[in-house]
CSV table of C-alpha atoms in Angstrom, one decimal:
chain,number,residue,atom,x,y,z
A,1,UNK,CA,-1.0,37.7,29.0
A,2,UNK,CA,-1.4,35.8,25.7
A,3,UNK,CA,-4.8,34.0,25.1
A,4,UNK,CA,-3.0,31.9,22.5
A,5,UNK,CA,-0.6,30.9,25.0
A,6,UNK,CA,-2.8,30.0,27.5
A,7,UNK,CA,-5.0,27.5,25.0
A,8,UNK,CA,-1.5,26.3,24.4
A,9,UNK,CA,-0.5,25.4,28.2
A,10,UNK,CA,-4.1,24.3,28.6
A,11,UNK,CA,-3.6,21.7,26.6
A,12,UNK,CA,0.3,21.2,28.4
A,13,UNK,CA,-1.0,21.2,32.0
A,14,UNK,CA,-4.5,18.4,30.4
A,15,UNK,CA,-2.5,16.0,28.9
A,16,UNK,CA,0.9,15.9,31.0
A,17,UNK,CA,3.2,17.2,28.3
A,18,UNK,CA,4.4,19.1,24.9
A,19,UNK,CA,4.2,15.9,22.8
A,20,UNK,CA,1.1,14.8,23.9
A,21,UNK,CA,-0.2,18.3,23.6
A,22,UNK,CA,1.2,18.5,20.5
A,23,UNK,CA,-1.3,15.0,19.5
A,24,UNK,CA,-4.8,16.6,20.6
A,25,UNK,CA,-4.3,20.4,20.0
A,26,UNK,CA,-7.4,20.2,17.6
A,27,UNK,CA,-5.1,22.6,15.0
A,28,UNK,CA,-1.6,21.6,13.3
A,29,UNK,CA,1.1,22.6,15.4
A,30,UNK,CA,5.0,21.4,16.0
A,31,UNK,CA,6.1,20.9,19.7
A,32,UNK,CA,9.2,23.5,19.5
A,33,UNK,CA,6.6,26.2,18.3
A,34,UNK,CA,4.5,24.4,21.5
A,35,UNK,CA,7.4,24.9,23.8
A,36,UNK,CA,8.7,28.1,22.2
A,37,UNK,CA,5.0,29.7,23.0
A,38,UNK,CA,4.9,28.4,26.9
A,39,UNK,CA,8.3,29.5,27.4
A,40,UNK,CA,7.2,33.2,26.5
A,41,UNK,CA,4.3,32.8,28.6
A,42,UNK,CA,6.3,32.2,31.7
A,43,UNK,CA,8.8,34.6,31.1
A,44,UNK,CA,5.5,37.6,30.7
A,45,UNK,CA,4.1,35.8,34.1
A,46,UNK,CA,8.0,35.7,35.8
A,47,UNK,CA,7.1,31.9,36.6
A,48,UNK,CA,7.4,28.7,35.9
A,49,UNK,CA,4.0,27.1,35.8
A,50,UNK,CA,5.5,23.2,35.4
A,51,UNK,CA,8.6,21.2,35.4
A,52,UNK,CA,9.8,19.5,32.6
A,53,UNK,CA,11.5,15.8,33.2
A,54,UNK,CA,9.2,14.3,35.3
A,55,UNK,CA,6.4,16.7,34.0
A,56,UNK,CA,4.6,18.1,36.9
A,57,UNK,CA,2.8,21.7,37.8
A,58,UNK,CA,3.6,23.8,39.8
A,59,UNK,CA,1.6,25.3,42.6
A,60,UNK,CA,1.3,28.5,39.5
A,61,UNK,CA,0.4,26.5,36.8
A,62,UNK,CA,-2.2,24.7,39.1
A,63,UNK,CA,-3.7,27.7,40.0
A,64,UNK,CA,-4.0,29.4,36.2
A,65,UNK,CA,-4.7,25.9,34.7
A,66,UNK,CA,-7.9,25.6,37.0
A,67,UNK,CA,-8.8,28.8,36.1
A,68,UNK,CA,-8.7,28.5,32.4
A,69,UNK,CA,-9.6,25.1,32.8
A,70,UNK,CA,-13.4,25.9,32.6
A,71,UNK,CA,-13.4,28.2,29.9
A,72,UNK,CA,-11.0,26.3,27.4
A,73,UNK,CA,-12.3,22.9,28.2
A,74,UNK,CA,-15.9,23.7,26.6
A,75,UNK,CA,-14.6,25.7,23.8
A,76,UNK,CA,-15.7,22.7,21.6
A,77,UNK,CA,-19.2,22.7,22.8
A,78,UNK,CA,-19.7,26.8,21.9
A,79,UNK,CA,-20.4,26.2,18.2
A,80,UNK,CA,-23.0,23.6,18.0
A,81,UNK,CA,-25.0,25.7,21.3
A,82,UNK,CA,-24.4,28.9,19.7
A,83,UNK,CA,-26.5,27.5,16.9
A,84,UNK,CA,-29.5,26.4,18.9
A,85,UNK,CA,-28.2,22.0,18.5
A,86,UNK,CA,-27.4,19.9,20.6
A,87,UNK,CA,-23.9,18.9,21.5
A,88,UNK,CA,-23.0,14.7,21.5
A,89,UNK,CA,-19.3,14.4,22.3
A,90,UNK,CA,-17.3,11.2,21.2
A,91,UNK,CA,-13.6,10.6,22.1
A,92,UNK,CA,-12.3,7.7,20.1
A,93,UNK,CA,-8.6,5.6,20.7
A,94,UNK,CA,-7.5,4.1,18.0
A,95,UNK,CA,-4.2,2.3,16.6
A,96,UNK,CA,-3.6,4.0,13.6
A,97,UNK,CA,-4.1,1.6,11.2
A,98,UNK,CA,-8.1,0.5,12.8
A,99,UNK,CA,-8.1,4.8,12.3
A,100,UNK,CA,-6.9,4.3,8.6
A,101,UNK,CA,-9.2,1.3,7.6
A,102,UNK,CA,-12.1,1.2,9.5
A,103,UNK,CA,-13.0,4.6,11.4
A,104,UNK,CA,-14.2,6.2,8.3
A,105,UNK,CA,-16.9,3.8,7.7
A,106,UNK,CA,-18.2,3.2,11.1
A,107,UNK,CA,-17.8,7.6,11.3
A,108,UNK,CA,-19.9,8.1,8.8
A,109,UNK,CA,-22.9,5.9,9.6
A,110,UNK,CA,-23.0,7.4,13.0
A,111,UNK,CA,-22.7,11.2,11.9
A,112,UNK,CA,-26.4,9.6,10.0
A,113,UNK,CA,-27.6,8.1,12.6
A,114,UNK,CA,-26.2,11.1,14.8
A,115,UNK,CA,-26.4,14.2,12.8
A,116,UNK,CA,-25.2,16.1,15.9
A,117,UNK,CA,-22.3,13.8,16.7
A,118,UNK,CA,-18.7,15.3,17.6
A,119,UNK,CA,-15.6,13.4,17.6
A,120,UNK,CA,-11.9,13.2,18.2
A,121,UNK,CA,-9.4,10.3,17.6
A,122,UNK,CA,-6.6,9.7,19.5
A,123,UNK,CA,-2.9,7.2,18.2
A,124,UNK,CA,-2.3,5.0,20.9
A,125,UNK,CA,-1.6,1.0,22.6
A,126,UNK,CA,-3.6,-0.6,25.1
A,127,UNK,CA,-1.9,1.0,27.9
A,128,UNK,CA,-2.0,4.5,27.4
A,129,UNK,CA,-5.5,3.4,26.1
A,130,UNK,CA,-6.7,2.4,29.3
A,131,UNK,CA,-4.8,5.3,31.5
A,132,UNK,CA,-7.1,7.6,29.0
A,133,UNK,CA,-10.2,6.1,29.8
A,134,UNK,CA,-9.2,5.9,33.6
A,135,UNK,CA,-8.4,9.3,33.6
A,136,UNK,CA,-11.5,10.3,31.2
A,137,UNK,CA,-10.0,11.6,29.0
A,138,UNK,CA,-12.2,9.4,26.0
A,139,UNK,CA,-14.8,7.8,26.2
A,140,UNK,CA,-13.3,4.6,24.2
A,141,UNK,CA,-11.0,2.8,22.3
A,142,UNK,CA,-11.1,0.3,20.0
A,143,UNK,CA,-7.2,-1.5,20.1
A,144,UNK,CA,-5.3,-4.5,19.9
A,145,UNK,CA,-5.0,-6.5,23.3
A,146,UNK,CA,-2.5,-8.5,25.3
A,147,UNK,CA,-3.6,-9.4,28.6
A,148,UNK,CA,-6.5,-8.6,31.4
A,149,UNK,CA,-7.6,-5.3,31.1
A,150,UNK,CA,-6.8,-2.8,34.3
A,151,UNK,CA,-10.0,-3.1,37.1
A,152,UNK,CA,-13.1,-0.9,36.2
A,153,UNK,CA,-12.1,-1.0,32.3
A,154,UNK,CA,-15.2,-3.5,30.4
A,155,UNK,CA,-14.0,-5.3,27.6
A,156,UNK,CA,-15.5,-6.4,24.2
A,157,UNK,CA,-13.9,-8.8,21.6
A,158,UNK,CA,-14.5,-7.5,18.3
A,159,UNK,CA,-12.6,-9.9,16.3
A,160,UNK,CA,-9.0,-12.0,16.2
A,161,UNK,CA,-6.8,-10.8,13.2
A,162,UNK,CA,-4.3,-13.4,12.0
A,163,UNK,CA,-0.1,-12.9,12.2
A,164,UNK,CA,1.4,-12.3,8.9
A,165,UNK,CA,5.2,-11.6,7.8
A,166,UNK,CA,5.9,-9.3,5.1
A,167,UNK,CA,8.5,-9.8,2.3
A,168,UNK,CA,9.7,-8.1,-0.8
A,169,UNK,CA,7.7,-9.2,-3.6
A,170,UNK,CA,10.9,-11.2,-5.4
A,171,UNK,CA,12.1,-12.9,-2.0
A,172,UNK,CA,13.4,-16.4,-1.8
A,173,UNK,CA,11.1,-16.9,1.5
A,174,UNK,CA,7.2,-18.6,0.7
A,175,UNK,CA,6.0,-19.9,3.8
A,176,UNK,CA,8.0,-19.6,7.3
A,177,UNK,CA,9.1,-22.8,7.5
A,178,UNK,CA,12.0,-21.5,5.9
A,179,UNK,CA,13.1,-19.3,8.4
A,180,UNK,CA,12.6,-21.5,11.5
A,181,UNK,CA,14.4,-24.2,10.3
A,182,UNK,CA,17.6,-22.5,10.0
A,183,UNK,CA,19.8,-22.7,12.2
A,184,UNK,CA,20.5,-18.7,12.7
A,185,UNK,CA,17.8,-16.2,11.3
A,186,UNK,CA,20.2,-13.4,9.7
A,187,UNK,CA,17.1,-11.7,8.3
A,188,UNK,CA,16.2,-8.6,10.0
A,189,UNK,CA,12.6,-8.7,11.8
A,190,UNK,CA,10.8,-4.9,11.9
A,191,UNK,CA,8.5,-4.5,13.1
A,192,UNK,CA,5.8,-2.3,15.6
A,193,UNK,CA,7.5,-1.5,19.3
A,194,UNK,CA,7.2,-4.1,22.1
A,195,UNK,CA,4.3,-3.0,23.8
A,196,UNK,CA,2.2,-3.4,20.6
A,197,UNK,CA,-0.3,-6.5,21.2
A,198,UNK,CA,1.0,-8.1,17.7
A,199,UNK,CA,4.9,-8.0,18.7
A,200,UNK,CA,3.8,-8.9,21.4
A,201,UNK,CA,1.9,-12.3,20.7
A,202,UNK,CA,4.7,-13.1,17.9
A,203,UNK,CA,7.6,-13.0,20.3
A,204,UNK,CA,5.5,-14.5,23.3
A,205,UNK,CA,5.3,-17.8,20.4
A,206,UNK,CA,8.7,-17.3,19.1
A,207,UNK,CA,9.9,-18.0,22.6
A,208,UNK,CA,7.3,-21.3,23.4
A,209,UNK,CA,9.0,-22.6,19.6
A,210,UNK,CA,12.6,-21.8,21.1
A,211,UNK,CA,13.0,-19.6,18.3
A,212,UNK,CA,15.1,-16.7,18.4
A,213,UNK,CA,14.6,-13.8,16.3
A,214,UNK,CA,14.7,-10.3,18.1
A,215,UNK,CA,13.6,-7.2,16.2
A,216,UNK,CA,15.5,-5.0,14.2
A,217,UNK,CA,14.1,-2.2,13.9
A,218,UNK,CA,10.7,-1.2,15.8
A,219,UNK,CA,8.9,1.5,13.6
A,220,UNK,CA,5.8,3.8,14.2
A,221,UNK,CA,3.2,1.7,12.7
A,222,UNK,CA,2.8,-0.7,10.3
A,223,UNK,CA,2.5,1.3,7.3
A,224,UNK,CA,6.0,1.7,8.1
A,225,UNK,CA,6.7,-1.5,8.4
A,226,UNK,CA,5.5,-2.0,4.8
A,227,UNK,CA,7.7,0.5,3.3
A,228,UNK,CA,10.8,-0.8,5.1
A,229,UNK,CA,10.1,-4.0,3.8
A,230,UNK,CA,9.8,-2.6,-0.3
A,231,UNK,CA,12.7,-0.6,-0.3
A,232,UNK,CA,14.6,-4.1,1.4
A,233,UNK,CA,15.6,-3.8,4.9
A,234,UNK,CA,14.5,-6.7,6.1
A,235,UNK,CA,11.4,-8.7,6.6
A,236,UNK,CA,8.1,-7.5,8.6
A,237,UNK,CA,6.2,-8.2,11.4
A,238,UNK,CA,2.4,-7.6,10.2
A,239,UNK,CA,-1.4,-8.7,10.4
A,240,UNK,CA,-3.2,-10.9,7.4
A,241,UNK,CA,-5.8,-7.7,6.7
A,242,UNK,CA,-8.5,-9.6,4.5
A,243,UNK,CA,-9.8,-6.1,2.9
A,244,UNK,CA,-6.4,-4.4,2.8
A,245,UNK,CA,-3.8,-5.0,0.1
A,246,UNK,CA,0.0,-6.0,0.9
A,247,UNK,CA,1.9,-2.4,0.6
A,248,UNK,CA,3.7,-2.3,-2.5
A,249,UNK,CA,6.2,-4.4,-3.8
A,250,UNK,CA,5.7,-6.7,-1.2
A,251,UNK,CA,3.5,-10.1,-0.3
A,252,UNK,CA,2.4,-11.4,2.9
A,253,UNK,CA,3.3,-15.1,4.0
A,254,UNK,CA,0.0,-15.8,6.6
A,255,UNK,CA,1.3,-17.8,10.0
A,256,UNK,CA,-1.5,-19.7,10.0
A,257,UNK,CA,0.0,-21.8,13.1
A,258,UNK,CA,0.3,-18.7,15.1
A,259,UNK,CA,-1.7,-17.6,17.9
A,260,UNK,CA,-4.2,-14.2,15.9
A,261,UNK,CA,-4.5,-11.1,17.3
A,262,UNK,CA,-6.9,-9.9,18.9
A,263,UNK,CA,-9.0,-6.5,18.6
A,264,UNK,CA,-11.7,-5.2,21.6
A,265,UNK,CA,-13.8,-2.3,22.6
A,266,UNK,CA,-12.5,-0.8,26.0
A,267,UNK,CA,-14.3,1.6,28.0
A,268,UNK,CA,-15.2,2.3,31.3
A,269,UNK,CA,-18.3,1.9,33.9
A,270,UNK,CA,-21.5,1.6,32.7
A,271,UNK,CA,-22.3,1.9,29.0
A,272,UNK,CA,-24.6,4.5,27.6
A,273,UNK,CA,-27.1,5.0,24.6
A,274,UNK,CA,-24.0,6.4,22.0
A,275,UNK,CA,-21.3,4.0,23.0
A,276,UNK,CA,-23.9,1.5,22.6
A,277,UNK,CA,-24.6,2.3,19.2
A,278,UNK,CA,-20.6,2.6,18.4
A,279,UNK,CA,-20.7,-0.9,19.0
A,280,UNK,CA,-23.3,-2.0,17.9
A,281,UNK,CA,-21.6,-0.4,14.4
A,282,UNK,CA,-18.2,-1.4,15.6
A,283,UNK,CA,-19.6,-5.2,15.6
A,284,UNK,CA,-21.1,-4.7,12.3
A,285,UNK,CA,-17.9,-3.8,10.4
A,286,UNK,CA,-15.8,-6.5,12.3
A,287,UNK,CA,-18.3,-9.5,11.3
A,288,UNK,CA,-18.3,-7.9,7.3
A,289,UNK,CA,-14.2,-7.9,7.9
A,290,UNK,CA,-14.6,-11.6,9.7
A,291,UNK,CA,-17.1,-13.0,6.0
A,292,UNK,CA,-13.6,-12.2,4.0
A,293,UNK,CA,-11.5,-14.0,5.5
A,294,UNK,CA,-10.3,-17.0,3.7
A,295,UNK,CA,-11.5,-19.8,5.4
């Protein structure tokens, strides 16, 4: 058996699928390469290790995973142990805007306070993070929330961020009211997928106001929403981050009379000293961001 193939199978089995495995493997590898190498492993063993759709391990897959998991599950700790140090692991879930704009500063401060800290990052949304917390695949998540978290998951709100529309710089729209007063809004609406609280909160408020405007194009991130708006594909929905400028070639129209998007920390069960340190630093960053918001 090829050890590298075993490692790839470990990630596929642990994260319940090839696409999820690709997001967690700590080095760059594409889904087709993972699939091909796992097939090679199955061919060499002469068995099927898992069913693809829906994902489930076969009996042979469960036996193999149980055998290799104790080894691969502890690889991330071994470097520090061999060097005579201790490992403090922190697995964080956060959507890409938070990873890009806020986590670097927070993690830099945490590394100064806890030099032996080792961390990993996972992208997703509230429902994904809740599943990962319940499965103990992550330790804490920072995310926009909409609705009450699942039983057992603790929640601490950090900040509320206003919604905004993003339009091209030369757009004739100056205020959102210009759109609301139209008999029919013909401008395409660009947004992140509907499960994302940014979009859910916005559409819920439109429905309350009896305004019909539905997403024309759902994009994977707020960065992509801004990019596509700049290229002239429509009007985008985003958030008004006070320390993040509008994408090049665009400007923001604040939705000051719309509900704000709450962002919170989620974790499972009783808090430990490391998570308390993380929360303290997160609250500090949230306070700094809030202080930059216009009064």
